[in-house]
Coordinates of C-alpha atoms in Angstrom, one line a residue:
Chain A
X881 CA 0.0 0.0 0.0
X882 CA 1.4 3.1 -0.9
X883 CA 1.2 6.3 1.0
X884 CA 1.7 7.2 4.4
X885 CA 2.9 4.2 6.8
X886 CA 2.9 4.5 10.7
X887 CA 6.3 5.4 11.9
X888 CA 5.2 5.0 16.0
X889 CA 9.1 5.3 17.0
X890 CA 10.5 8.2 14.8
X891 CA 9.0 10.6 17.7
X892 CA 12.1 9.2 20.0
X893 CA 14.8 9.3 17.5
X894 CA 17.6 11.9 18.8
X895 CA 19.4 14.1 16.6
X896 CA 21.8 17.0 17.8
X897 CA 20.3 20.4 19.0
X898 CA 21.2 23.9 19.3
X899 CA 22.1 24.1 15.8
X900 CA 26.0 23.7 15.4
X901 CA 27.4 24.7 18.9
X902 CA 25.4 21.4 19.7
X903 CA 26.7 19.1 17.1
X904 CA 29.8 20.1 17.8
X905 CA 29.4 18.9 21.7
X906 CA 26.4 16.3 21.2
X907 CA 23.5 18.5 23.0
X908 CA 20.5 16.4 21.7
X909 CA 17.4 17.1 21.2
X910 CA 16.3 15.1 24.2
X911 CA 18.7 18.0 25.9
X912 CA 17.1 20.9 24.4
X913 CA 12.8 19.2 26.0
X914 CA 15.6 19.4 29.3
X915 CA 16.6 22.4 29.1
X916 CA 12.8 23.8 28.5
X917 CA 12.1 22.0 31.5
X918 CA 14.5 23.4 33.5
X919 CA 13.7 26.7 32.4
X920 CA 10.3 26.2 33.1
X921 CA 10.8 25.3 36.3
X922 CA 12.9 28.4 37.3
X923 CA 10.3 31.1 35.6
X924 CA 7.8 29.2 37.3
X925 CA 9.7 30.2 40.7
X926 CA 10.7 33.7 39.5
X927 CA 7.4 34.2 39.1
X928 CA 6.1 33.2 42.3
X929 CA 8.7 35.0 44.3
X930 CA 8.2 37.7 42.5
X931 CA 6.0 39.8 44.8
X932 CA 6.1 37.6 47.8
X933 CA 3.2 38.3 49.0
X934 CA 1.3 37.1 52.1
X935 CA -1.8 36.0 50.5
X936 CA -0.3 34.6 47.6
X937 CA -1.6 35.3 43.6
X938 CA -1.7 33.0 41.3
X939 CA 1.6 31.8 40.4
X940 CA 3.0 32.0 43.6
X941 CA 0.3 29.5 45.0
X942 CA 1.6 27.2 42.0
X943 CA 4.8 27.1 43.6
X944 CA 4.0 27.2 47.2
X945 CA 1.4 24.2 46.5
X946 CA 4.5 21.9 44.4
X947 CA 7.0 23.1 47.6
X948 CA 4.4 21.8 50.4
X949 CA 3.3 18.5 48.1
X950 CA 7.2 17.7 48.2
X951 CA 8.2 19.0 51.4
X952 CA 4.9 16.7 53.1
X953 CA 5.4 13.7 51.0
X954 CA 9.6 14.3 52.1
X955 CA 8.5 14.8 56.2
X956 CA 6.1 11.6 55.5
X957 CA 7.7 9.2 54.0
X958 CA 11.0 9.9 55.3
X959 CA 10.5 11.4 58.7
X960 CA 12.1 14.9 59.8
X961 CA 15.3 13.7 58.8
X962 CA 14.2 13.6 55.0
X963 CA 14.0 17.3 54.8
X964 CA 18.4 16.8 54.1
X965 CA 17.0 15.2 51.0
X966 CA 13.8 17.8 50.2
X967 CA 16.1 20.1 47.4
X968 CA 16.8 16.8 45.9
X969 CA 13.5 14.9 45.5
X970 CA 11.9 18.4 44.4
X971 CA 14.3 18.8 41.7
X972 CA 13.9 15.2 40.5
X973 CA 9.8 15.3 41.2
X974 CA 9.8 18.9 39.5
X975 CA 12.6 18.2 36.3
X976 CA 10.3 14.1 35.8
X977 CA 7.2 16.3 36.1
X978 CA 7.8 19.1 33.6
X979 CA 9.8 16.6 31.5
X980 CA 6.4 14.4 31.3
X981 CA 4.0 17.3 30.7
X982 CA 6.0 19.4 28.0
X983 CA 6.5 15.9 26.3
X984 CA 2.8 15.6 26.0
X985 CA 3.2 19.1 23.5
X986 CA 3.6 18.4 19.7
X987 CA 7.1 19.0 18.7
X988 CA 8.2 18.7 22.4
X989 CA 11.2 15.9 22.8
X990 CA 9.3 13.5 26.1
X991 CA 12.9 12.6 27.1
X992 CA 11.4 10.6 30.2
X993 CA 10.4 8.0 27.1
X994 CA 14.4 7.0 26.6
X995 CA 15.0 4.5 29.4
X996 CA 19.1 5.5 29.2
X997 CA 17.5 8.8 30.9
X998 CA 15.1 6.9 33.7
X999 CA 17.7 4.4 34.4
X1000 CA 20.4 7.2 34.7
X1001 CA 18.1 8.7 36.9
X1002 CA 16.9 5.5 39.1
X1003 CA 20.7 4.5 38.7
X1004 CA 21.5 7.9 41.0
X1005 CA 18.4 7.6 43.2
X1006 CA 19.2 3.8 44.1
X1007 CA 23.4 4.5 44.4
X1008 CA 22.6 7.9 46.5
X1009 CA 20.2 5.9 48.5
X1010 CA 22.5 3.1 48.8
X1011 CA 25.0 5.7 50.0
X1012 CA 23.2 7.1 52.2
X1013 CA 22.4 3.7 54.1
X1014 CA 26.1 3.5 54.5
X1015 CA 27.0 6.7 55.4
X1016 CA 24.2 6.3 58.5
X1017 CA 24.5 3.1 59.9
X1018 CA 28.0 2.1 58.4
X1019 CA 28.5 -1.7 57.8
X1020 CA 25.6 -2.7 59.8
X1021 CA 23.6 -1.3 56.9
X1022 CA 24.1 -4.8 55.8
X1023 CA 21.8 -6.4 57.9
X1024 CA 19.0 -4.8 56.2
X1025 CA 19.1 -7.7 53.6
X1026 CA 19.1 -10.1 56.6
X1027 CA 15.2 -10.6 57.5
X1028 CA 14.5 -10.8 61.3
X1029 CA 12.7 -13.4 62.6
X1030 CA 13.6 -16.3 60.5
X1031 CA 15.6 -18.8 61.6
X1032 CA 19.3 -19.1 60.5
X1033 CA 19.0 -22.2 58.0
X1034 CA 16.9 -19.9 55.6
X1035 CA 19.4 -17.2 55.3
X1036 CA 21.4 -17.9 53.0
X1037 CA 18.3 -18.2 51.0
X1038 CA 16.7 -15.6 51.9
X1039 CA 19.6 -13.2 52.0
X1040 CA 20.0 -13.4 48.1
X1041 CA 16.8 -12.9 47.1
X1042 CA 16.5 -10.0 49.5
X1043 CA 19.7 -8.6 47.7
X1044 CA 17.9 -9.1 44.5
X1045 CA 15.1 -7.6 45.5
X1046 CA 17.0 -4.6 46.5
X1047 CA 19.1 -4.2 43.3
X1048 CA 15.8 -4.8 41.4
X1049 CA 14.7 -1.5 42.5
X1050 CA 16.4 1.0 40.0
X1051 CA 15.3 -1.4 37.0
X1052 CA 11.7 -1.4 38.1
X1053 CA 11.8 2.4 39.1
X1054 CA 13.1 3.5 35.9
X1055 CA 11.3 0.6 33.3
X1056 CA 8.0 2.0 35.2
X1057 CA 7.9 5.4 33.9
X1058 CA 9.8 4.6 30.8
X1059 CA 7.4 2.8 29.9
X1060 CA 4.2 4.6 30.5
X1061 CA 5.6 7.5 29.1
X1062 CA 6.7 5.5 25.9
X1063 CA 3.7 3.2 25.8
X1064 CA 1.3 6.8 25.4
X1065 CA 3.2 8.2 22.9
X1066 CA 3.2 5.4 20.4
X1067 CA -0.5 4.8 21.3
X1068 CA -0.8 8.4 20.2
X1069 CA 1.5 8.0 16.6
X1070 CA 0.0 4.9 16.2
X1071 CA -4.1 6.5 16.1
X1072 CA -3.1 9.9 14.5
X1073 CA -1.4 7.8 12.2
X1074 CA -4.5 5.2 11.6
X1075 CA -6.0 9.0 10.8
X1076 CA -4.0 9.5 7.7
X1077 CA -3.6 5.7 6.2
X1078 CA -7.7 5.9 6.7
X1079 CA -8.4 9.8 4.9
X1080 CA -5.2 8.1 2.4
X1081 CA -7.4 4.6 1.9
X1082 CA -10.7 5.4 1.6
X1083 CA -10.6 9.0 0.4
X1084 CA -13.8 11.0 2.3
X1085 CA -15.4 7.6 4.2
X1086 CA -11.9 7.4 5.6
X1087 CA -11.5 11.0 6.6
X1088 CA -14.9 10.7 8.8
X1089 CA -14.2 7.4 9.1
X1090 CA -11.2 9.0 11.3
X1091 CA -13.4 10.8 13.8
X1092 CA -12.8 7.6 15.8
X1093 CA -9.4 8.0 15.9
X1094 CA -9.1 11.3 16.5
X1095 CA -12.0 11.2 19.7
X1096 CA -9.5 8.0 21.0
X1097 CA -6.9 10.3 20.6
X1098 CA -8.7 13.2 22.7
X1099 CA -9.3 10.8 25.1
X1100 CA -5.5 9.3 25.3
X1101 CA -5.1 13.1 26.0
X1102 CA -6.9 13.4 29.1
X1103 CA -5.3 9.6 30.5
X1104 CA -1.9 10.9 29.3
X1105 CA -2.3 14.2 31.5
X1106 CA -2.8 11.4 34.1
X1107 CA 0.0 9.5 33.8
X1108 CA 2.3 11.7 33.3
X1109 CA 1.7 13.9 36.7
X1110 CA 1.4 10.3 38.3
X1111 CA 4.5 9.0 37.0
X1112 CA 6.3 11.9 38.5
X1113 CA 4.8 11.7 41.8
X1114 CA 5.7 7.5 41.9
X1115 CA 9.0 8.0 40.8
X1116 CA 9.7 10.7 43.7
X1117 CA 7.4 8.8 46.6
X1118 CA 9.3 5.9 45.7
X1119 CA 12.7 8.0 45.7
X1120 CA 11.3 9.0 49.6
X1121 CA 10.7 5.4 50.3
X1122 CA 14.5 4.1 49.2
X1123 CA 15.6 7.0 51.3
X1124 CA 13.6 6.4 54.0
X1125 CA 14.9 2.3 54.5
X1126 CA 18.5 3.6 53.5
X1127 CA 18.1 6.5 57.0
X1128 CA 16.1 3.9 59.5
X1129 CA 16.7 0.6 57.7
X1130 CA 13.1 -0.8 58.2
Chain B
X937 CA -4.9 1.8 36.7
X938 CA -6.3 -0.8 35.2
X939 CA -6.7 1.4 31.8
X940 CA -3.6 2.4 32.1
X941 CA -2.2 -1.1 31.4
X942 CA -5.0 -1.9 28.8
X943 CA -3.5 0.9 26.9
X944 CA 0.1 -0.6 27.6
X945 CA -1.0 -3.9 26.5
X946 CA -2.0 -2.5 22.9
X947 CA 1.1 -0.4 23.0
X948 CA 3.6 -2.6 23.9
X949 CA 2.7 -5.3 21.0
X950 CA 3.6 -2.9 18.0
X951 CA 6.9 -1.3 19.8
X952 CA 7.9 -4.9 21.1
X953 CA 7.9 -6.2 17.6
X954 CA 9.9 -2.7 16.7
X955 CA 12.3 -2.9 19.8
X956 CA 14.8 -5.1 17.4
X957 CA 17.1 -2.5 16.2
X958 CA 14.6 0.2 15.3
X959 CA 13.7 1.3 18.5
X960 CA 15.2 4.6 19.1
X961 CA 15.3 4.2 22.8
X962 CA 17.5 1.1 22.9
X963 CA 19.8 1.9 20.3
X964 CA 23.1 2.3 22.4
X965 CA 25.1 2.0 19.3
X966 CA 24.4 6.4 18.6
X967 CA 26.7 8.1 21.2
X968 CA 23.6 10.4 21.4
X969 CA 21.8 7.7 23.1
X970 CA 24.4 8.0 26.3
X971 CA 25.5 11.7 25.6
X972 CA 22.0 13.1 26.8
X973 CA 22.6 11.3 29.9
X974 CA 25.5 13.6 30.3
X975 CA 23.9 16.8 29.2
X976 CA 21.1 15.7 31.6
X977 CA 24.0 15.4 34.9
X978 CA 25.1 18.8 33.7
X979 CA 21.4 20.3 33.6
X980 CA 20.1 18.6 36.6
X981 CA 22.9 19.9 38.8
X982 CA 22.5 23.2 37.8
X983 CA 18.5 22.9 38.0
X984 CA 19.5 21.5 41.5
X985 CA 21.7 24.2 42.8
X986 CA 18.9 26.9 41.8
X987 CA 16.5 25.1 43.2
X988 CA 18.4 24.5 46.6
X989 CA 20.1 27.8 46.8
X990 CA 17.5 30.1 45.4
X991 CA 14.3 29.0 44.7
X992 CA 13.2 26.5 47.8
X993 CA 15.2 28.3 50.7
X994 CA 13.0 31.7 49.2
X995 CA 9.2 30.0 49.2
X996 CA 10.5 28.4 52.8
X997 CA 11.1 32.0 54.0
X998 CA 7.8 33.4 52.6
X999 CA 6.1 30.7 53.8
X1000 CA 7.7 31.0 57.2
X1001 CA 6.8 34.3 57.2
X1002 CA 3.8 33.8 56.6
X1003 CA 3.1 31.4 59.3
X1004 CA 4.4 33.6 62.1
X1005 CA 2.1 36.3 60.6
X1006 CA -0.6 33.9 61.2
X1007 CA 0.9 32.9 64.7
X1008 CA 1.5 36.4 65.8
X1009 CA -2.4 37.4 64.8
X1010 CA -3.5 34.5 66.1
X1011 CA -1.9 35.1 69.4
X1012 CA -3.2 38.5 69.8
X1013 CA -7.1 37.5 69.1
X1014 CA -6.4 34.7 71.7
X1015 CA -5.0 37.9 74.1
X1016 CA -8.0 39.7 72.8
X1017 CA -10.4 37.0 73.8
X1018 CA -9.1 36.5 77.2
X1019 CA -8.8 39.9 78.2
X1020 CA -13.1 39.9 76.6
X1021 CA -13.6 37.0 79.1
X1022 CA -11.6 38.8 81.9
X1023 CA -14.2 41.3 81.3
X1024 CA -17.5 39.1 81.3
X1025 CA -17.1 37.1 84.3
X1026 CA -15.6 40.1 86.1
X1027 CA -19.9 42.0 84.9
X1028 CA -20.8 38.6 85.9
X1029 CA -19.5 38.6 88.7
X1030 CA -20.7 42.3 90.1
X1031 CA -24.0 41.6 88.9
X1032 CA -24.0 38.5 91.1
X1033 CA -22.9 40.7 94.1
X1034 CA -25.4 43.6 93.4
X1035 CA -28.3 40.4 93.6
X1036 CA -26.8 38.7 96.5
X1037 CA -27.1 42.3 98.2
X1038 CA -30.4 43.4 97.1
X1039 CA -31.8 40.1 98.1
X1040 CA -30.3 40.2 101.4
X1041 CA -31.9 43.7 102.2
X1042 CA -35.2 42.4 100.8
X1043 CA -34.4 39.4 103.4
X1044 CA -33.9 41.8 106.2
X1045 CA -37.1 44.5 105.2
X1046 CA -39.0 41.3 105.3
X1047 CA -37.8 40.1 108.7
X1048 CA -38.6 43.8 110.1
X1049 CA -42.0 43.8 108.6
X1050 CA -42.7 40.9 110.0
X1051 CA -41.4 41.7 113.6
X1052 CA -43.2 45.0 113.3
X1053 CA -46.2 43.2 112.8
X1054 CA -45.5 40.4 115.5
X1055 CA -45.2 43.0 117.8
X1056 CA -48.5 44.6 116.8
X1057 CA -50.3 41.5 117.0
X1058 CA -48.8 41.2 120.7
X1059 CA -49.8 44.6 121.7
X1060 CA -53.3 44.1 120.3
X1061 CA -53.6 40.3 121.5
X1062 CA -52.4 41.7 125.3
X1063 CA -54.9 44.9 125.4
X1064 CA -57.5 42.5 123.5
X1065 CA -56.7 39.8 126.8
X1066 CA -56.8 42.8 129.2
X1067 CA -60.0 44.2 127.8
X1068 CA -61.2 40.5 128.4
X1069 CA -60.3 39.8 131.6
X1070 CA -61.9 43.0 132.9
X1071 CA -65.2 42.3 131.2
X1072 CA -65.2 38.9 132.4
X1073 CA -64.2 40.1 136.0
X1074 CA -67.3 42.8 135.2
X1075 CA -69.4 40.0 134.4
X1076 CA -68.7 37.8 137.4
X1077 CA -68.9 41.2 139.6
X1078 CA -72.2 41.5 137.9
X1079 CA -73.4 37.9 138.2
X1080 CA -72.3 38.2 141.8
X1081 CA -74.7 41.5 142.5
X1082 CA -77.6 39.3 140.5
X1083 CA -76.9 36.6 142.9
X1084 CA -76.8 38.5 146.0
X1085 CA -79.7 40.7 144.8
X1086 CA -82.0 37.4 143.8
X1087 CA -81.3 36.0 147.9
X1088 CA -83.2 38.6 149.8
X1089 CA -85.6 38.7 147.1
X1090 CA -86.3 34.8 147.0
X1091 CA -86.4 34.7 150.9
X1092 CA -88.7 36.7 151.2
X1093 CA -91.0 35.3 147.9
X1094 CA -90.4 31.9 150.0
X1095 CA -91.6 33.2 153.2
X1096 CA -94.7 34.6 152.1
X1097 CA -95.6 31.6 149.8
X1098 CA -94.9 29.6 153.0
X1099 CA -97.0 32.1 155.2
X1100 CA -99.6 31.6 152.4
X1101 CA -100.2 28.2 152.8
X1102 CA -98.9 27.5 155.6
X1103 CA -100.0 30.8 157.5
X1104 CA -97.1 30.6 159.7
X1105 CA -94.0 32.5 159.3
X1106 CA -90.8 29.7 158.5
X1107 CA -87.9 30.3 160.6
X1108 CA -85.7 32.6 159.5
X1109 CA -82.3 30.8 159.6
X1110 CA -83.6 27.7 158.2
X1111 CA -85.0 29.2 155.2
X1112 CA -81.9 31.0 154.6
X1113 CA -79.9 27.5 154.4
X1114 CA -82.2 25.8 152.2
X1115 CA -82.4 29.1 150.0
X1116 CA -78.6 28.7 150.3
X1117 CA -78.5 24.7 148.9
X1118 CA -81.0 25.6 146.4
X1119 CA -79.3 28.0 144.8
X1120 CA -75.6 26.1 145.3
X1121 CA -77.7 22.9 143.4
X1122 CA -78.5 26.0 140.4
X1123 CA -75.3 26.9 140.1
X1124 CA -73.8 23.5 139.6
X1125 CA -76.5 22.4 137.2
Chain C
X895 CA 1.2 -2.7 35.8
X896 CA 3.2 -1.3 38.4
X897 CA 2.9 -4.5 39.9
X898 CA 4.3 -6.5 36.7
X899 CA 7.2 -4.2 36.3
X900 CA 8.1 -5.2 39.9
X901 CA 8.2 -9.0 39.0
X902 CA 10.6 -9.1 35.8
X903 CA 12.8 -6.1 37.2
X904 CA 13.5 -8.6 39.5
X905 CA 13.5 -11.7 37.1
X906 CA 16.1 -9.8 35.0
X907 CA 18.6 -8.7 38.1
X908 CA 18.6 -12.3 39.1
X909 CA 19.2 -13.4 35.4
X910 CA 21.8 -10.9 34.7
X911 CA 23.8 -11.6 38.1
X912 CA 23.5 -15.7 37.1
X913 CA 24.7 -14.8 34.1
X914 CA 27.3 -12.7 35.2
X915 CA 28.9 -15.3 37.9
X916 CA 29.0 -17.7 34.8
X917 CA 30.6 -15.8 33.1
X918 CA 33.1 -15.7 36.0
X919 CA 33.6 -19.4 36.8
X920 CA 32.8 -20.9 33.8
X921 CA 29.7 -22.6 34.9
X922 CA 27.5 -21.3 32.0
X923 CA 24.4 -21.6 31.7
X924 CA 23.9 -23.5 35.5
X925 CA 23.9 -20.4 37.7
X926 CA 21.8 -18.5 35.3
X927 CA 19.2 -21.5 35.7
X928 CA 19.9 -21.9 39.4
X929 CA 19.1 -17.6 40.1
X930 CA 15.5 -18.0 38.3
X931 CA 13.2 -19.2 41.1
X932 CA 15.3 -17.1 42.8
X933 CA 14.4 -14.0 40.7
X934 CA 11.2 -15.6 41.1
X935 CA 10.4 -15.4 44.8
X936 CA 12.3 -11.9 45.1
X937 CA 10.1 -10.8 42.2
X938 CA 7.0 -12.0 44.5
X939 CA 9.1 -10.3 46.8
X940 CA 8.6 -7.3 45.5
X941 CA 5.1 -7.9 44.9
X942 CA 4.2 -8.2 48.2
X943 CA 6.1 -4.8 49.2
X944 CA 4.6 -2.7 46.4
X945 CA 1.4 -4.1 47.3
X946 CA 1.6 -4.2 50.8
X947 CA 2.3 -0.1 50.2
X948 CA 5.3 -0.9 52.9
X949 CA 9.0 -1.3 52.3
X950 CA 9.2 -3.8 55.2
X951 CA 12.8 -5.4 55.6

C-alpha cells in the first residue's frame, strides 16, 4: 500500500540540538525538551517569588502548592530527617514532572520516554540511597538484607533474594515510567497515524471514518495528563521510600 | 490503573515487535543515546543548585513568614479574647454581688416587717386579753350582785308563799340555808 | 502494571547476576538457571512490598 505508513518510533529518534554549537558537543534534542524544563521550572519560581506576598496570587500559589506536596510527602515518608534530601526529591519530582507534561506538546522531545534517561536517573536515586544507608549506619547497613525473625537455615536463602530484591529496584523504578511514558506516545502516533492511512485509503469515508481515531486520541489526552503527573509523583514517593529504608533501615 | 495497562497492553505489542534494532530508545550504538545522559548530569545539577540555593530556601522563607504572621495574629485574638472573658465574668461577677445584696436587704425588710407586725399583734392580743379579763371580772362582779340581789328577794317570795299556805312565818335561819342549797344545786347544774 | 514491572525487574537482576557469575567461573548456563526461582520469589518479593504499600525489611 502506498502512502503514508505509521512510523510510532520516529517521535524518539535523537538528533543534535542547538544548531551547530550542539553538534559540535552532542547536545541532543532530548537536551534541548531538558533544558525547557528546566527553564520552566525556574520562571515558574521567579514568578512566584516575584512579589512575595502574604496572601499569595496565582503563580505564587503554584509554587507554594509543588513546595508543600514535596516537602509533606519528604517529612512523611522519610520522617524529619528527610528534609536533608527535600532540594533533591523536588528537583527530581519537578525536572520528571515538567519533563512528562512538556512531552505531552507536539514537537516537544518527552525525554522521560528513553530509558538511558530513567535508568540514569533510578541508577543515582538507588546508588545515593544506597550511599546514604552506608554513610548512616556504616556496615551494619548490611543487615538490612538479613530478614529478622527467621531462623538461621533460611538465610542464606533468603539473603539473596533479599539482595535481589533490592538491586531490582532502579530497573523497576526507571522501566515503570519509561514505559508509561513510551507506551502513550506510540499509542498516540500509532491512532493519528491510523487517521491519515484511513483519509489516504478510503478518500472522504476514511476521513470521517477517522473521527474515531481522533476522539481516542482526545481521550489518550486526558489519560496521558494522568500518567504523566502520576508517574512523576511514583518516581519521587518511591525515591522517599528508598531514602527512607537507607536512613532507619526498616 | 487498570486502563492504564489496557493501553500498555495494545502499545507494547507494535513497539515490542519494533524494539529489534529500530527502537530509538534502545539503540546504544548512537553516542547520542548516552550523551544526553550527560547533558542531563550537567542540567540537573545546575537545576539543583537553583532550586536549593535560590528558589526552595525563598518559598521556605515566605512561607515561614507567613506562618508567624498567622501565629502572631493569632496570638493577639487569643490575648484579645481572654482579656473579653476577663471582662465578662468580672460583669458577671458584680451583677452576682449587686443580687446577693439586694436580696439580702429584701431578706432583712421582710424580717422587720414581719417583727413590726409580730409585735403589733402582741400589743393588740395583750390589750384584747386585758379588755377581756376585765369584762369577764365585770361579768362575774355582775353575776355576783344578780346573785346577792336574787337571795333577799327569793327569801322573802319563800316566806310569804310559806305564810300563804302555811299561814305561819318559817324560821328565818332555816330558810336562809335551804335558800342557800337551792341555789348552790343551780349553780352547779 | 506497576505490579508487573516489579516482577521481571526482578527476574532480570537475578538473570543478569547468574549470568554474570557464569561468566566468571565458567559454569555457564547453571547459575543463570539456578538464580531464576530465585528472581522468582524476590520478584513476589517485591510484589508483596509494592502491594503491601510498605517497604518492610
Amino acid at each position: 500500500m502506498a502512502g503514508p505508513t505509521i512510523d510510532a518510533l520516529g517521535q524518539f529518534s535523537l538528533t543534535t540540538g542547538l544548531g551547530n554549537l550542539g553538534r559540535a558537543v552532542n547536545f541532543t534534542n532530548s537536551n534541548e525538551a531538558m533544558l525547557g524544563a528546566a527553564a520552566v521550572i525556574v520562571a515558574v519560581f521567579a514568578l512566584g517569588l516575584k512579589s512575595k506576598a502574604l496572601v499569595p496570587g496565582r503563580a505564587q500559589s503554584l509554587v507554594e502548592m509543588l513546595y508543600e506536596f514535596v516537602h509533606n510527602m519528604c517529612v512523611d515518608t522519610i520522617g524529619e530527617e528527610g528534609l536533608r534530601f527535600f532540594p533533591l526529591v523536588f528537583t527530581i519530582f519537578s525536572f520528571i514532572l515538567l519533563g512528562n507534561l512538556l512531552g505531552l506538546f507536539p514537537y516537544f522531545f518527552a525525554f522521560t520516554s528513553h530509558i538511558a534517561v530513567t535508568l540514569a536517573l533510578a541508577l543515582f536515586v538507588f546508588v545515593f540511597s544506597t550511599g546514604v544507608g552506608f554513610y548512616t549506619h556504616g556496615f551494619k547497613f548490611l543487615k538490612f538484607f538479613v530478614p529478622s525473625g527467621v531462623p538461621t537455615w533460611l538465610l542464606p536463602l533468603l539473603v539473596p533474594i533479599e539482595i535481589i530484591s533490592y538491586l531490582s529496584r532502579p530497573v523497576s523504578l526507571s522501566v515503570r515510567l519509561f514505559a508509561n511514558m513510551t507506551a502513550g506516545h506510540v499509542m498516540w502516533e500509532v491512532f493519528a497515524g491510523f487517521m491519515l492511512l484511513l483519509t489516504a485509503s478510503l478518500g472522504v469515508v476514511g476521513a470521517f471514518a477517522s473521527v474515531v481515531p481522533l476522539s481516542l486520541n482526545v481521550a489518550l489526552a486526558a489519560l496521558e495528563l494522568l500518567v504523566a503527573g502520576l508517574q512523576a509523583y511514583v518516581f519521587a514517593i518511591l525515591t522517599c521510600l528508598y531514602l527512607h529504608d537507607a536512613v532507619h533501615m526498616h | 490503573m487498570r486502563r492504564i495497562s489496557t493501553a500498555l497492553l495494545l502499545a507494547l505489542a507494535p513497539s515490542a515487535a519494533l524494539a529489534e534494532g529500530t527502537m530509538p530508545q534502545m539503540d546504544f550504538a548512537n553516542p547520542l543515546t548516552l550523551d544526553q545522559v550527560g547533558w542531563m548530569a550537567v542540567i540537573l545539577v545546575v537545576l539543583y543548585l537553583l532550586l536549593s540555593r535560590w528558589g526552595l530556601p525563598e518559598i521556605g522563607k515566605v512561607l515561614e513568614h507567613r506562618a508567624g504572621v498567622i501565629a502572631k495574629d493569632l496570638a493577639a485574638a487569643r490575648a484579645a479574647k481572654l482579656e473579653a472573658d476577663q471582662a465578662v465574668s468580672q460583669l458577671n461577677a458584680t451583677i452576682a454581688q449587686a443580687r446577693s445584696s439586694a436580696q439580702a436587704e429584701v431578706a432583712k425588710a421582710v424580717a422587720e416587717a414581719k417583727a413590726d407586725a409580730a409585735a403589733k399583734a402582741a400589743v393588740l392580743a395583750s390589750q384584747l386579753e386585758a379588755k377581756l379579763a376585765e369584762s369577764e371580772a365585770r361579768i362575774d362582779a355582775a353575776r355576783a350582785a344578780a346573785l346577792a340581789a336574787i337571795k333577799p328577794v327569793a327569801a322573802e317570795a319563800a316566806s310569804s308563799i310559806l305564810l300563804k299556805l302555811t299561814g305561819s312565818q318559817p324560821a328565818e335561819d332555816k330558810l336562809a340555808q335551804r335558800l342557800d342549797e337551792a341555789l348552790a344545786a343551780r349553780k352547779a347544774a | 502494571m506497576r505490579l508487573g514491572v516489579e516482577m521481571v525487574a526482578a527476574m532480570v537482576i537475578a538473570v543478569v547476576i547468574g549470568w554474570g557469575l557464569d561468566k566468571l567461573f565458567h559454569t555457564s548456563p547453571w547459575l543463570m538457571i539456578l538464580m531464576v526461582p530465585v528472581g522468582m520469589v524476590a520478584g513476589l518479593r517485591n510484589l508483596l512490598r509494592a502491594s503491601g504499600g510498605k517497604t518492610g525489611g
